[in-house]
Amino acid sequence: MNDAVISGINEILSVLWNADPSIYLYGSVTDNDFRIGWSDIDFICLTKAPLEDVQAEKLLTLREHQPDNPYFRLFEGVFISQGGFFEHRKEKVVYWGTGKSKIIDSFTPDCFCRYQLAENAILLFGDDLRDFFEVPKFSELRQGVAAHLETIRKHAVTTGRSIYSYGWLLDIARGLYVLKNGVVVSKTAAGEWALENGLCPDMQALATAVSIRNNPKLFNDNPVLQDYSERLGDSVQLFADVLEDKLTEFD
């Protein structure tokens, strides 16, 4: 994996050789929680000046130019100038999402991203701008948890036939951990903590989610789990009730 990441970074540098980029990894790969078959490789690339048109166009398809490097396809993040990131300016930004890339006109990281950048990011190349990364206040973390709860209420009433549906339970566990402890941990660690403390109304579903998250390749082709994943909606919403009750304590 390390060799594959270095190869991918070199491809990025071949496009941004004159842009003085600072490239960071964060998220599961720096939390010792990366699992092939589930995780992305979260990154952010900060350049001194906004991207030139030709650079943006090359970056849009760069991942496709390394078909023999499967890890490069897992890169998910943004290419944005320091001013665009820290001053929230509108400019040309290249976003690498899951399976697709696009050009957007701004990028505002959520509180979880900001926390991980400030606390756990690893600088891969360039000047270290860590002093400019601010750890979100607890009030901001709480707002982020509340926003995620709204997403769960809207999009996880029913779930799909995929092991990734179990991820909703881990998201809720992380939200509860944030509210209880004021820090952001990996979703796996949050799920294990919620299990130890008996917080989920459907403990079997959460235990399954943690098991899948720890070894997704083992469960990916399991038809029984895929069938059950379609019926997770009620379990997710019951766990979301626990998160909502916890949020009301701070109103």
Short mmCIF file of N, CA and C in Angstrom, two decimals, residues 7 21 25 60 81 93 97 101 106 143 155 166 200 211:
data_model
loop_
_atom_site.label_atom_id
_atom_site.label_comp_id
_atom_site.label_asym_id
_atom_site.label_seq_id
_atom_site.Cartn_x
_atom_site.Cartn_y
_atom_site.Cartn_z
N SER A 7 3.44 6.10 -5.37
CA SER A 7 3.29 6.17 -6.82
C SER A 7 2.18 7.15 -7.21
N PRO A 21 2.60 22.28 -3.85
CA PRO A 21 1.51 21.64 -3.09
C PRO A 21 1.96 21.11 -1.73
N LEU A 25 -2.53 13.12 4.15
CA LEU A 25 -3.48 12.02 4.35
C LEU A 25 -4.14 12.21 5.71
N LEU A 60 -8.62 15.76 -13.26
CA LEU A 60 -9.92 15.13 -13.35
C LEU A 60 -9.83 13.66 -13.74
N SER A 81 -6.57 25.65 -3.38
CA SER A 81 -5.50 26.53 -2.93
C SER A 81 -5.60 26.76 -1.43
N VAL A 93 -11.94 24.11 -7.97
CA VAL A 93 -11.51 23.05 -7.06
C VAL A 93 -11.78 21.71 -7.74
N GLY A 97 -14.20 12.05 -5.82
CA GLY A 97 -15.14 11.32 -4.99
C GLY A 97 -15.02 9.83 -5.23
N SER A 101 -14.80 11.99 -10.53
CA SER A 101 -14.14 13.26 -10.22
C SER A 101 -14.95 14.39 -10.85
N SER A 106 -16.04 25.55 -4.73
CA SER A 106 -15.64 25.82 -3.35
C SER A 106 -15.64 24.49 -2.59
N GLN A 143 -22.93 20.34 16.32
CA GLN A 143 -23.69 20.71 15.12
C GLN A 143 -23.47 19.71 14.00
N HIS A 155 -32.19 9.46 4.83
CA HIS A 155 -31.70 8.50 3.84
C HIS A 155 -31.58 7.07 4.35
N TYR A 166 -24.54 -1.35 6.81
CA TYR A 166 -24.19 -1.45 8.23
C TYR A 166 -23.39 -0.23 8.69
N CYS A 200 -26.71 0.33 21.77
CA CYS A 200 -27.56 0.12 20.59
C CYS A 200 -28.74 -0.79 20.92
N SER A 211 -17.94 -6.31 13.04
CA SER A 211 -17.24 -7.46 12.44
C SER A 211 -16.99 -7.23 10.95
#
